[in-house]
Amino acid sequence: MRNVIYAINLTLDGCCDHTKFNPDEETHGYFTHLLREVDLLVFGRKTYQLMVPFWPDAAKDPSSTKSDVEFAQTFVSKKKIVFSRSLASTEDGNTRIVRTNLRDEILKLKKEPGKNILVGGVDIPSQLMELGLIDEYRFVVMPIIAGEGRRLFESVNLPEKCRLKLVESKTFESGCIALRYLKQ
């Protein structure tokens, strides 16, 4: 069965608003490697519209950094699912809009053959966390205190505590720390 992996950047004070910090080359490399481990990306409409057309454009932009291009090209090559009731269409042939029940669709996707599933953003992962459908968490913590912005999990209501086991950590030269947890 495929696992659902949730990955996100955040600051020390839990801010996950990407307008409040800029990931460095090493962080982009970490996420590029993670993208290569999965074959399906899952987003809500807001996150999808932040990622597309930004990353497809970055893949073609000669002024993009090498790490941006590598991430962008890997991102573009992946199949994507967007959960949305309002999105009319997508900008590429690799993306499918899903308007059905989140729980049922994710359970169906987990049973399909293939690599793991990567989910990004905040709203859809929060719902998946409440449903107990996230198997692995990957956080890259930036050495920044933002003091403002949206906080990770601020609207999550769990029926019980979600216990995690730290299985990997990596400190980057920039001071960022990548943490990998499995659900117990």
Short mmCIF file of C-alpha atoms in Angstrom, two decimals:
data_model
loop_
_atom_site.label_atom_id
_atom_site.label_comp_id
_atom_site.label_asym_id
_atom_site.label_seq_id
_atom_site.Cartn_x
_atom_site.Cartn_y
_atom_site.Cartn_z
CA MET A 1 0.00 0.00 0.00
CA ARG A 2 1.23 3.48 -0.85
CA ASN A 3 2.00 5.91 1.96
CA VAL A 4 0.83 9.51 2.13
CA ILE A 5 3.73 11.83 2.93
CA TYR A 6 3.14 15.40 4.07
CA ALA A 7 6.06 17.77 3.57
CA ILE A 8 6.36 21.49 4.22
CA ASN A 9 8.80 24.28 5.13
CA LEU A 10 8.15 26.24 8.29
CA THR A 11 9.83 28.67 10.66
CA LEU A 12 10.77 27.99 14.28
CA ASP A 13 7.53 29.63 15.40
CA GLY A 14 5.44 27.43 13.09
CA CYS A 15 4.84 29.93 10.28
CA CYS A 16 4.20 28.11 7.01
CA ASP A 17 3.47 31.23 4.94
CA HIS A 18 6.07 31.04 2.18
CA THR A 19 6.01 34.82 1.68
CA LYS A 20 7.76 35.15 5.07
CA PHE A 21 10.95 33.23 4.16
CA ASN A 22 12.97 31.96 1.19
CA PRO A 23 14.20 28.36 1.01
CA ASP A 24 17.88 28.01 0.11
CA GLU A 25 19.62 25.77 -2.47
CA GLU A 26 20.05 22.90 -0.02
CA THR A 27 16.36 23.00 0.90
CA HIS A 28 15.38 22.92 -2.77
CA GLY A 29 17.69 19.92 -3.20
CA TYR A 30 16.03 18.14 -0.28
CA PHE A 31 12.56 18.63 -1.76
CA THR A 32 13.73 17.70 -5.27
CA HIS A 33 15.01 14.41 -3.87
CA LEU A 34 11.68 13.87 -2.10
CA LEU A 35 9.74 14.56 -5.33
CA ARG A 36 11.77 11.85 -7.04
CA GLU A 37 10.60 9.33 -4.40
CA VAL A 38 6.90 9.80 -5.23
CA ASP A 39 4.78 9.58 -8.36
CA LEU A 40 1.73 11.60 -7.33
CA LEU A 41 1.31 15.08 -5.83
CA VAL A 42 -1.89 16.10 -4.04
CA PHE A 43 -2.93 19.70 -3.40
CA GLY A 44 -5.91 21.87 -2.70
CA ARG A 45 -6.78 24.65 -5.11
CA LYS A 46 -4.88 27.42 -3.28
CA THR A 47 -1.61 25.52 -3.13
CA TYR A 48 -1.99 24.29 -6.70
CA GLN A 49 -2.47 27.85 -7.94
CA LEU A 50 0.64 28.94 -6.02
CA MET A 51 2.71 26.12 -7.54
CA VAL A 52 1.32 26.34 -11.08
CA PRO A 53 2.28 28.31 -13.19
CA PHE A 54 5.21 29.37 -10.93
CA TRP A 55 7.24 26.13 -11.17
CA PRO A 56 6.49 25.34 -14.82
CA ASP A 57 7.61 28.88 -15.68
CA ALA A 58 10.75 28.52 -13.51
CA ALA A 59 11.65 25.33 -15.39
CA LYS A 60 11.90 27.39 -18.60
CA ASP A 61 13.37 30.61 -17.15
CA PRO A 62 17.07 31.06 -18.01
CA SER A 63 17.52 33.26 -14.92
CA SER A 64 16.37 30.47 -12.54
CA THR A 65 19.01 28.93 -10.29
CA LYS A 66 20.18 25.39 -10.97
CA SER A 67 18.34 24.09 -7.87
CA ASP A 68 15.15 25.90 -8.91
CA VAL A 69 15.32 24.36 -12.39
CA GLU A 70 15.93 20.85 -11.01
CA PHE A 71 13.01 21.17 -8.61
CA ALA A 72 10.79 22.73 -11.28
CA GLN A 73 11.52 20.07 -13.89
CA THR A 74 10.88 17.30 -11.38
CA PHE A 75 7.66 18.99 -10.22
CA VAL A 76 6.40 19.42 -13.80
CA SER A 77 7.01 15.74 -14.59
CA LYS A 78 4.79 14.45 -11.77
CA LYS A 79 1.10 13.57 -11.91
CA LYS A 80 -0.99 15.86 -9.76
CA ILE A 81 -4.43 15.79 -8.18
CA VAL A 82 -6.16 18.97 -7.08
CA PHE A 83 -9.10 18.79 -4.69
CA SER A 84 -11.37 21.68 -5.59
CA ARG A 85 -15.01 22.54 -6.01
CA SER A 86 -14.28 25.85 -7.76
CA LEU A 87 -11.31 25.24 -10.09
CA ALA A 88 -12.68 24.98 -13.63
CA SER A 89 -9.57 23.61 -15.36
CA THR A 90 -5.87 22.97 -14.92
CA GLU A 91 -2.93 24.30 -16.88
CA ASP A 92 -1.27 21.00 -17.75
CA GLY A 93 -2.10 17.49 -18.88
CA ASN A 94 -0.56 15.92 -15.76
CA THR A 95 -3.21 17.32 -13.40
CA ARG A 96 -6.65 15.98 -12.56
CA ILE A 97 -9.30 17.86 -10.58
CA VAL A 98 -11.17 15.80 -7.99
CA ARG A 99 -14.47 17.01 -6.60
CA THR A 100 -15.42 13.84 -4.69
CA ASN A 101 -14.94 12.93 -1.04
CA LEU A 102 -11.33 13.51 0.11
CA ARG A 103 -11.25 10.48 2.42
CA ASP A 104 -12.60 8.05 -0.16
CA GLU A 105 -10.32 9.31 -2.94
CA ILE A 106 -7.16 9.13 -0.79
CA LEU A 107 -8.03 5.62 0.42
CA LYS A 108 -8.52 4.58 -3.21
CA LEU A 109 -5.20 6.17 -4.27
CA LYS A 110 -3.33 4.47 -1.41
CA LYS A 111 -4.47 1.06 -2.75
CA GLU A 112 -3.33 1.75 -6.32
CA PRO A 113 0.09 0.48 -7.41
CA GLY A 114 2.92 2.95 -7.57
CA LYS A 115 5.27 5.01 -5.45
CA ASN A 116 4.19 7.02 -2.43
CA ILE A 117 1.91 10.07 -2.55
CA LEU A 118 3.15 13.53 -1.56
CA VAL A 119 0.68 16.06 -0.21
CA GLY A 120 1.47 19.76 0.15
CA GLY A 121 -0.11 22.95 1.41
CA VAL A 122 -2.05 23.35 4.64
CA ASP A 123 -5.81 22.88 4.18
CA ILE A 124 -5.87 19.42 2.53
CA PRO A 125 -3.10 18.05 4.80
CA SER A 126 -4.97 19.36 7.86
CA GLN A 127 -8.08 17.46 6.76
CA LEU A 128 -6.00 14.34 6.06
CA MET A 129 -4.42 14.62 9.49
CA GLU A 130 -7.85 14.79 11.12
CA LEU A 131 -8.83 11.68 9.13
CA GLY A 132 -5.67 9.84 10.22
CA LEU A 133 -4.54 9.36 6.60
CA ILE A 134 -1.03 10.84 6.75
CA ASP A 135 1.61 8.15 7.23
CA GLU A 136 4.75 10.29 7.22
CA TYR A 137 5.61 13.90 8.02
CA ARG A 138 8.60 15.78 6.66
CA PHE A 139 9.27 19.24 8.03
CA VAL A 140 12.11 21.52 7.06
CA VAL A 141 12.43 24.02 9.89
CA MET A 142 13.97 27.36 8.92
CA PRO A 143 16.15 29.14 11.52
CA ILE A 144 13.77 32.10 11.46
CA ILE A 145 11.17 33.46 13.85
CA ALA A 146 8.63 35.08 11.54
CA GLY A 147 6.43 36.56 14.24
CA GLU A 148 3.50 36.61 11.84
CA GLY A 149 1.76 34.58 9.15
CA ARG A 150 -0.29 31.44 9.06
CA ARG A 151 0.73 28.78 11.56
CA LEU A 152 0.92 25.11 10.75
CA PHE A 153 -1.92 23.04 12.22
CA GLU A 154 -3.63 26.08 13.78
CA SER A 155 -7.04 24.81 12.67
CA VAL A 156 -6.52 21.06 13.15
CA ASN A 157 -8.93 19.30 15.51
CA LEU A 158 -7.74 15.80 16.28
CA PRO A 159 -9.95 13.20 17.95
CA GLU A 160 -6.82 12.07 19.84
CA LYS A 161 -3.10 12.88 19.91
CA CYS A 162 -1.14 11.82 16.85
CA ARG A 163 2.03 10.15 18.09
CA LEU A 164 5.03 10.31 15.76
CA LYS A 165 8.41 8.61 15.73
CA LEU A 166 11.46 10.58 14.56
CA VAL A 167 13.25 8.36 12.03
CA GLU A 168 15.62 10.84 10.40
CA SER A 169 17.03 14.32 10.87
CA LYS A 170 19.47 16.34 8.84
CA THR A 171 21.01 19.71 9.58
CA PHE A 172 21.77 21.90 6.57
CA GLU A 173 24.67 24.37 6.38
CA SER A 174 22.11 27.21 6.52
CA GLY A 175 20.88 26.03 9.91
CA CYS A 176 17.68 24.51 8.51
CA ILE A 177 16.78 21.15 9.96
CA ALA A 178 14.93 18.46 8.00
CA LEU A 179 12.87 16.20 10.25
CA ARG A 180 11.21 12.98 9.12
CA TYR A 181 8.52 11.40 11.30
CA LEU A 182 6.43 8.27 10.88
CA LYS A 183 2.99 7.90 12.40
CA GLN A 184 3.05 5.37 15.23
#
